[in-house]
DNA sequence: ATGTTGACCGACT
DNA sequence: GAGTCGGCCAACA
């Protein structure tokens, strides 16, 4: 795991538009990281970098954080218009984003 | 060198 | 749906 892989991961994350989310797995594939867990590790290591880290969720569309950080992530996403259902899940067909496929997810109004 | 631990994922009961 | 179970692999101790 080179440092440039970290940089590529951060670069992708910076591309996620407001109001959309990307999954660890998607970022891993696009950035060339060896796996989804490495993306999580990179974010953990990034700490308080100027990254929209809150726009990264797991493949199930839920927040993969515990405690206070989870609240912060959810509040930031909701402030951007991302909707959570009653079980705390995001509809990835609606809010999920992936690079390259520009019109991947239909963007309709929440 | 060896074992454990995850901001995970997919397949399978 | 909900649980379990491996697989994954870099970072630690």
XYZ file of C-alpha atoms in Angstrom, chain A residues 20-73:
54
model
C -24.607 12.140 -3.088
C -22.771 9.224 -1.484
C -20.256 6.639 -2.645
C -19.511 3.271 -1.107
C -16.181 2.019 0.162
C -16.226 -0.710 -2.452
C -16.827 1.673 -5.329
C -14.027 3.946 -4.226
C -11.745 0.967 -3.809
C -12.383 -0.254 -7.357
C -12.023 3.128 -9.006
C -8.962 4.199 -7.043
C -7.192 0.911 -7.507
C -7.083 0.207 -3.797
C -6.757 -3.433 -2.892
C -10.044 -3.572 -1.062
C -12.843 -1.748 0.603
C -11.302 -2.070 4.026
C -8.272 -0.166 2.816
C -10.490 2.764 1.933
C -11.827 2.762 5.452
C -8.316 2.584 6.775
C -7.240 5.485 4.590
C -10.097 7.587 5.870
C -9.289 6.704 9.435
C -5.707 7.755 8.823
C -6.812 10.965 7.109
C -8.520 12.136 10.261
C -9.527 15.747 9.984
C -8.288 16.344 6.451
C -10.392 18.607 4.269
C -12.258 15.668 2.830
C -16.002 15.133 2.415
C -15.564 11.915 4.356
C -19.202 11.963 5.355
C -20.175 11.098 1.775
C -18.676 7.639 2.111
C -20.971 4.881 3.320
C -20.922 1.107 3.188
C -22.495 -1.070 0.509
C -25.708 -1.407 2.469
C -26.230 2.324 2.441
C -25.682 2.767 6.136
C -23.128 4.711 8.111
C -20.199 2.580 9.216
C -19.261 4.668 12.198
C -20.109 4.368 15.851
C -20.990 6.921 18.467
C -20.775 10.632 18.030
C -19.066 10.495 14.638
C -22.051 8.644 13.210
C -24.362 11.446 14.285
C -22.093 14.024 12.690
C -21.973 12.112 9.423
